[in-house]
Coordinates of C-alpha atoms and ligand atoms in Angstrom, one line a residue:
M1 CA -24.8 61.0 2.4
K2 CA -24.4 59.0 -0.8
T3 CA -23.3 55.4 -0.9
E4 CA -20.4 54.4 -3.2
A5 CA -22.9 52.9 -5.7
E6 CA -24.8 56.1 -5.9
L7 CA -21.6 58.0 -6.3
A8 CA -20.5 55.7 -9.1
S9 CA -23.7 56.3 -11.1
W10 CA -23.3 60.0 -10.4
A11 CA -19.7 60.0 -11.6
A12 CA -20.7 58.1 -14.7
T13 CA -23.2 60.7 -15.7
P14 CA -21.7 63.4 -17.9
W15 CA -21.6 66.6 -15.8
P16 CA -23.7 68.8 -18.1
E17 CA -26.6 66.4 -17.7
L18 CA -26.3 66.7 -13.9
G19 CA -27.2 70.4 -14.2
L20 CA -24.2 71.5 -12.3
A21 CA -24.5 75.0 -13.6
T22 CA -22.1 76.9 -11.4
P23 CA -18.5 76.2 -10.1
E24 CA -20.0 76.3 -6.7
A25 CA -22.5 73.5 -7.4
L26 CA -19.6 71.5 -8.8
E27 CA -17.5 72.2 -5.8
A28 CA -20.4 71.0 -3.5
S29 CA -20.8 67.8 -5.4
L30 CA -17.1 67.0 -5.2
G31 CA -17.5 67.7 -1.5
E32 CA -20.0 64.7 -1.4
F33 CA -17.2 62.5 -2.7
D34 CA -14.9 63.8 -0.1
A35 CA -17.4 63.2 2.7
A36 CA -18.0 59.6 1.5
L37 CA -14.3 59.0 1.4
A38 CA -13.9 60.3 4.9
A39 CA -16.8 58.4 6.4
A40 CA -16.6 54.9 4.8
R41 CA -13.9 52.3 4.7
P42 CA -13.0 52.9 1.0
E43 CA -12.1 50.2 -1.4
R44 CA -9.2 50.7 -3.8
E45 CA -10.9 49.3 -6.8
A46 CA -14.0 51.4 -6.3
W47 CA -12.0 54.7 -6.0
L48 CA -8.9 54.3 -7.9
G49 CA -9.6 51.4 -10.3
R50 CA -8.1 52.2 -13.7
K51 CA -11.3 51.5 -15.6
R52 CA -14.3 52.0 -13.3
G53 CA -12.8 53.8 -10.3
L54 CA -14.7 56.9 -9.2
V55 CA -11.7 59.2 -9.9
T56 CA -11.4 57.8 -13.4
L57 CA -15.1 58.3 -14.0
I58 CA -15.1 61.8 -12.9
N59 CA -12.1 62.5 -15.0
Q60 CA -13.8 61.1 -18.1
N61 CA -17.3 62.4 -17.7
W62 CA -16.8 65.6 -15.9
L63 CA -13.3 67.0 -16.4
R64 CA -13.1 66.0 -20.1
L65 CA -16.4 67.6 -20.9
A66 CA -16.0 70.7 -18.7
P67 CA -15.8 74.1 -20.4
K68 CA -12.3 75.3 -20.8
E69 CA -12.5 78.0 -18.1
W70 CA -13.6 75.4 -15.5
K71 CA -11.0 72.9 -16.3
P72 CA -8.1 74.2 -14.1
A73 CA -10.2 74.5 -11.0
L74 CA -12.0 71.2 -11.6
G75 CA -8.7 69.5 -12.4
A76 CA -7.1 70.7 -9.2
A77 CA -10.1 69.6 -7.1
L78 CA -10.1 66.2 -8.8
N79 CA -6.4 65.8 -8.1
A80 CA -6.9 66.7 -4.5
L81 CA -9.6 64.0 -4.3
R82 CA -7.3 61.5 -5.9
L83 CA -4.6 62.2 -3.3
R84 CA -7.0 62.0 -0.4
A85 CA -8.3 58.7 -1.7
E86 CA -4.8 57.4 -2.0
E87 CA -4.1 58.5 1.6
R88 CA -7.3 57.0 3.0
L89 CA -6.8 53.8 1.2
A90 CA -3.2 53.5 2.4
A91 CA -4.4 54.1 6.0
T92 CA -7.3 51.5 5.9
E93 CA -5.1 48.9 4.1
A94 CA -2.4 49.2 6.7
Q95 CA -5.1 48.8 9.4
A96 CA -6.5 45.7 7.6
Q97 CA -3.1 43.9 8.0
P98 CA -3.5 42.1 11.3
A99 CA -0.5 42.2 13.6
A100 CA 0.7 38.8 12.7
T101 CA 2.0 37.6 16.0
A102 CA -1.0 38.8 18.0
W103 CA -3.4 36.6 15.9
E104 CA -1.3 33.5 15.6
D105 CA -2.7 30.5 17.5
L106 CA 0.4 28.7 18.4
T107 CA -1.6 25.6 19.6
L108 CA -2.9 24.9 16.1
P109 CA -1.2 21.9 14.3
G110 CA 1.1 22.9 11.5
R111 CA 0.0 22.9 7.9
P112 CA 1.1 19.7 6.2
A113 CA 4.1 20.4 3.9
L114 CA 3.4 19.6 0.2
A115 CA 5.5 16.5 -0.3
A116 CA 6.3 15.0 -3.6
A117 CA 5.3 11.3 -4.0
M118 CA 7.0 8.5 -5.8
H119 CA 5.6 7.8 -9.3
P120 CA 3.8 4.5 -9.1
M121 CA 5.9 3.0 -11.9
L122 CA 9.1 3.9 -10.0
A123 CA 7.6 2.5 -6.8
V124 CA 7.0 -0.8 -8.6
R125 CA 10.6 -0.7 -9.9
D126 CA 11.9 -0.3 -6.4
E127 CA 9.6 -2.9 -5.0
I128 CA 10.8 -5.5 -7.5
T129 CA 14.4 -4.5 -7.0
D130 CA 14.0 -4.9 -3.2
I131 CA 12.6 -8.5 -3.6
F132 CA 15.8 -9.5 -5.3
L133 CA 18.1 -7.5 -3.0
R134 CA 16.7 -9.6 -0.2
L135 CA 17.7 -12.7 -2.2
G136 CA 21.3 -11.4 -2.2
Y137 CA 21.3 -9.8 -5.7
T138 CA 23.0 -6.4 -6.3
V139 CA 21.9 -3.6 -8.6
A140 CA 23.8 -2.8 -11.8
D141 CA 23.2 -0.7 -14.8
G142 CA 24.6 -0.1 -18.3
P143 CA 24.5 2.4 -21.1
E144 CA 21.2 3.3 -22.9
I145 CA 23.1 4.0 -26.1
E146 CA 24.5 0.6 -27.0
T147 CA 26.5 -1.0 -29.7
E148 CA 25.0 -3.6 -32.0
Y149 CA 27.5 -5.9 -30.5
Y150 CA 26.1 -5.9 -27.0
N151 CA 22.5 -5.4 -27.9
F152 CA 22.5 -8.2 -30.5
E153 CA 25.6 -10.0 -31.5
A154 CA 26.9 -11.0 -28.0
L155 CA 23.4 -12.1 -27.2
N156 CA 23.5 -14.6 -30.0
I157 CA 21.5 -12.5 -32.4
P158 CA 23.8 -12.2 -35.5
A159 CA 23.1 -9.8 -38.3
G160 CA 20.2 -11.1 -40.4
H161 CA 18.7 -13.0 -37.5
P162 CA 14.9 -12.6 -37.6
A163 CA 14.9 -11.6 -33.9
R164 CA 16.5 -8.3 -34.9
D165 CA 13.4 -7.3 -36.9
E166 CA 11.2 -7.9 -33.9
H167 CA 13.1 -5.4 -31.8
D168 CA 12.2 -2.3 -34.0
T169 CA 15.5 -0.7 -33.2
L170 CA 16.1 3.0 -33.0
Y171 CA 19.6 3.7 -34.4
V172 CA 21.6 6.7 -33.2
G173 CA 22.8 9.2 -35.9
P174 CA 23.5 8.4 -39.5
G175 CA 27.2 8.6 -38.9
L176 CA 27.2 5.9 -36.2
P177 CA 25.4 2.9 -37.8
Q178 CA 26.7 0.6 -35.1
H179 CA 25.2 2.6 -32.2
L180 CA 21.6 2.2 -31.2
L181 CA 19.2 2.8 -28.3
R182 CA 19.1 -0.5 -26.4
T183 CA 16.0 -2.4 -27.1
H184 CA 16.2 -4.4 -23.9
T185 CA 18.3 -4.5 -20.7
S186 CA 19.9 -7.9 -21.7
P187 CA 23.1 -6.3 -23.1
V188 CA 24.0 -5.5 -19.5
Q189 CA 24.3 -9.3 -18.9
V190 CA 27.3 -9.5 -21.1
R191 CA 28.9 -6.3 -19.9
I192 CA 28.7 -7.5 -16.3
M193 CA 30.1 -10.9 -17.0
Q194 CA 33.0 -9.3 -18.9
H195 CA 33.9 -7.3 -15.9
Q196 CA 33.6 -9.8 -13.1
P197 CA 34.3 -13.4 -12.5
P198 CA 31.4 -15.7 -11.5
P199 CA 29.4 -16.1 -9.4
V200 CA 27.0 -13.3 -10.5
R201 CA 23.6 -12.3 -9.0
V202 CA 22.5 -8.9 -10.4
I203 CA 19.3 -7.1 -11.1
V204 CA 19.4 -4.3 -13.8
P205 CA 16.5 -1.8 -13.8
G206 CA 16.7 0.6 -16.8
R207 CA 15.2 2.4 -19.7
V208 CA 14.8 0.7 -23.1
Y209 CA 13.7 2.0 -26.5
R210 CA 11.7 0.6 -29.4
R211 CA 10.4 2.1 -32.6
D212 CA 6.8 1.6 -31.5
T213 CA 3.8 3.8 -32.0
P214 CA 2.4 4.9 -28.6
D215 CA -0.9 3.3 -27.7
A216 CA -2.6 1.8 -24.7
S217 CA 0.1 -0.9 -24.4
H218 CA 3.1 0.5 -26.3
S219 CA 5.5 3.3 -25.8
P220 CA 8.8 4.0 -27.7
N221 CA 10.5 4.3 -24.4
F222 CA 9.7 2.0 -21.5
H223 CA 11.5 0.3 -18.6
Q224 CA 12.7 -3.2 -17.9
I225 CA 14.3 -5.1 -15.1
E226 CA 16.8 -7.7 -16.1
G227 CA 18.0 -10.5 -13.8
L228 CA 21.1 -12.6 -14.1
A229 CA 22.4 -15.4 -11.9
V230 CA 25.5 -17.4 -12.8
D231 CA 27.3 -20.0 -10.7
R232 CA 28.4 -23.6 -10.8
G233 CA 25.5 -26.0 -11.1
L234 CA 22.6 -23.6 -11.5
H235 CA 19.7 -25.3 -13.3
L236 CA 16.1 -24.7 -14.4
G237 CA 14.9 -25.6 -10.9
H238 CA 16.8 -22.6 -9.5
L239 CA 15.2 -20.3 -12.1
K240 CA 11.7 -21.7 -11.3
G241 CA 12.2 -21.4 -7.6
T242 CA 13.5 -17.8 -7.9
L243 CA 10.7 -16.6 -10.1
D244 CA 8.1 -18.4 -8.0
H245 CA 9.3 -16.6 -5.0
F246 CA 9.3 -13.3 -6.9
A247 CA 5.7 -13.8 -8.1
R248 CA 4.4 -14.5 -4.7
A249 CA 6.3 -11.7 -3.1
F250 CA 5.0 -9.2 -5.7
F251 CA 1.5 -10.5 -6.4
G252 CA 0.7 -12.1 -3.1
P253 CA 1.1 -15.6 -1.6
G254 CA -2.1 -16.9 -3.4
V255 CA -0.8 -16.7 -7.0
A256 CA 0.1 -19.8 -9.0
T257 CA 2.9 -19.7 -11.6
R258 CA 3.7 -21.6 -14.7
L259 CA 6.6 -21.6 -17.1
R260 CA 5.4 -21.7 -20.7
P261 CA 8.0 -22.7 -23.4
S262 CA 9.2 -19.8 -25.5
Y263 CA 12.1 -18.7 -27.5
F264 CA 14.9 -16.1 -27.0
P265 CA 18.2 -16.4 -28.9
F266 CA 20.2 -15.8 -25.7
T267 CA 18.6 -18.4 -23.5
E268 CA 18.2 -22.2 -23.9
P269 CA 15.7 -23.4 -22.9
S270 CA 13.6 -20.3 -22.9
A271 CA 10.2 -19.7 -21.2
E272 CA 7.7 -17.1 -20.3
L273 CA 6.4 -16.9 -16.7
D274 CA 2.7 -16.7 -16.3
V275 CA 0.9 -16.0 -13.1
S276 CA -2.7 -17.0 -12.4
C277 CA -4.9 -14.0 -13.2
I278 CA -4.9 -11.7 -10.2
F279 CA -8.2 -10.1 -11.2
C280 CA -10.3 -13.2 -11.6
Q281 CA -8.2 -15.8 -9.7
G282 CA -8.0 -17.8 -12.9
S283 CA -11.7 -18.1 -13.7
G284 CA -11.3 -16.0 -16.8
C285 CA -11.9 -12.3 -17.4
R286 CA -11.1 -9.5 -19.9
T287 CA -7.6 -8.8 -18.5
C288 CA -6.5 -12.4 -18.9
K289 CA -8.5 -12.7 -22.2
Q290 CA -10.4 -15.6 -20.5
S291 CA -7.3 -17.7 -20.2
G292 CA -7.0 -17.4 -16.5
W293 CA -3.2 -16.6 -16.9
I294 CA -1.3 -13.4 -17.2
E295 CA 2.1 -13.2 -18.9
V296 CA 4.7 -11.5 -16.7
L297 CA 8.2 -12.0 -18.0
G298 CA 10.6 -13.8 -20.3
C299 CA 13.4 -16.0 -19.0
G300 CA 15.6 -19.0 -19.6
M301 CA 18.9 -20.6 -19.0
V302 CA 21.8 -18.5 -20.3
D303 CA 22.8 -19.9 -23.7
P304 CA 26.4 -21.3 -23.8
A305 CA 27.1 -19.0 -26.8
V306 CA 26.4 -15.9 -24.6
F307 CA 28.9 -17.3 -22.0
R308 CA 31.5 -17.6 -24.7
F309 CA 31.0 -14.0 -25.9
A310 CA 31.3 -12.9 -22.3
G311 CA 34.4 -14.9 -21.6
Y312 CA 32.9 -17.4 -19.3
D313 CA 33.5 -21.1 -19.8
P314 CA 30.1 -22.9 -20.3
A315 CA 31.6 -26.1 -19.2
E316 CA 32.3 -24.5 -15.8
V317 CA 29.3 -22.4 -15.1
S318 CA 25.6 -22.2 -15.9
G319 CA 23.0 -19.6 -15.1
F320 CA 19.6 -18.1 -15.7
A321 CA 18.3 -14.8 -16.8
F322 CA 15.0 -13.1 -16.9
G323 CA 13.6 -9.7 -18.1
M324 CA 10.3 -8.0 -17.3
G325 CA 8.6 -4.8 -18.3
I326 CA 8.0 -2.5 -15.3
E327 CA 5.1 -0.6 -16.9
R328 CA 3.3 -3.8 -17.5
L329 CA 3.7 -4.9 -13.9
T330 CA 2.6 -1.4 -12.8
M331 CA -0.5 -1.8 -14.9
L332 CA -1.3 -5.1 -13.2
R333 CA -0.5 -3.8 -9.7
Y334 CA -2.7 -0.7 -10.0
D335 CA -5.2 -2.0 -12.5
W336 CA -4.0 1.0 -14.6
N337 CA -5.4 0.2 -18.0
D338 CA -3.5 2.5 -20.3
V339 CA 0.3 2.7 -20.3
Q340 CA 0.1 6.3 -21.5
R341 CA -1.3 7.3 -18.2
Q342 CA 2.0 6.4 -16.6
Y343 CA 3.7 9.0 -18.7
A344 CA 1.0 11.7 -18.8
G345 CA 2.0 13.3 -15.4
D346 CA -1.6 14.1 -14.6
L347 CA -1.6 14.8 -10.9
R348 CA -5.3 14.0 -10.6
D349 CA -4.5 10.5 -11.8
L350 CA -1.2 10.1 -9.9
E351 CA -2.5 11.3 -6.6
Q352 CA -4.8 8.2 -6.4
F353 CA -1.7 6.1 -5.7
R354 CA -0.2 8.1 -2.9
Ligands
LIG1 N1 15.3 -9.3 -23.3 C1 14.0 -10.0 -23.4 C2 13.0 -9.1 -24.0 O1 13.2 -7.9 -24.0 C3 13.6 -10.6 -22.1 C4 14.4 -11.6 -21.5 C5 15.5 -11.4 -20.7 C6 14.3 -13.0 -21.9 C7 16.3 -12.3 -20.2 C8 15.1 -14.0 -21.4 C9 16.1 -13.7 -20.6 O2 11.9 -9.4 -24.4

């Protein structure tokens, strides 16, 4: 008896070339197909495949080329073959389905469910937030579409102030010149103080926007965490102690910190917090540009002008504020060299941080 491969080359040969001179010879050869179908465990693709299935081949090479007077009989025989193939296939396929319960090994451990994981940047956000929650801070948020008043004016950045240019602001809609996408989380400082009396201890994680061209260290949309503490008698020592604690909680107990004088219109004095380079421990490397220090955040004592805008009396209270970029801290935490990787959503990259 012929194998399926032999049958295939046979079916692909035009019937006149096979020399099947009589209807009886043709009948006998179709009988070969029948016998093969009955004996073997047939495969659907080999028999009924739309392009290369045996039934299709016979149809194309035999039936189509058959003399007119043979066609009805050949067509009927072929049709019968198709039906038997269909029947046999249905039967073997039903057999191939194992009875599920009979084969289940109930002692096997379950398959692990596919669980989503936290994005590293959001994990860092939560980690930073938690450090301040443990210090008694609460979490607050504010609108991403802000007014010029809160984003700039109330933060002591009047129209025409050079600091406005540095913020590369995205304005919302030509009809709403006074609305913009907040360029930092600092406007929430003023909103909070307007809505509650002192003392204040809040942490504000949120999205901010700047008209920046995306590259390895810039994105038009990124995330910051703002901190604000206001009370009677707060001074620079409280700011330094708080940030020192934060730096050691986040980077590890071994890091050194320093406050480097800086300028922000809404704090006075202003500073930037550096930590000793976590990659070279301060000896100098590419990440810290050989300086031994890495810049982590901006901070300072709340400017009295901001208290006045917020309705607090600067003679009564004082406070400090700080703001940090979450993506930047994520890059440091995971040695993740390109900020765009944090937005790409490439699972092969993200799964490294599970
Ligand atoms: N808002 C500042 C920035 O985006 C950071 C900052 C916040 C500085 C609070 C001082 C106090 O760069």
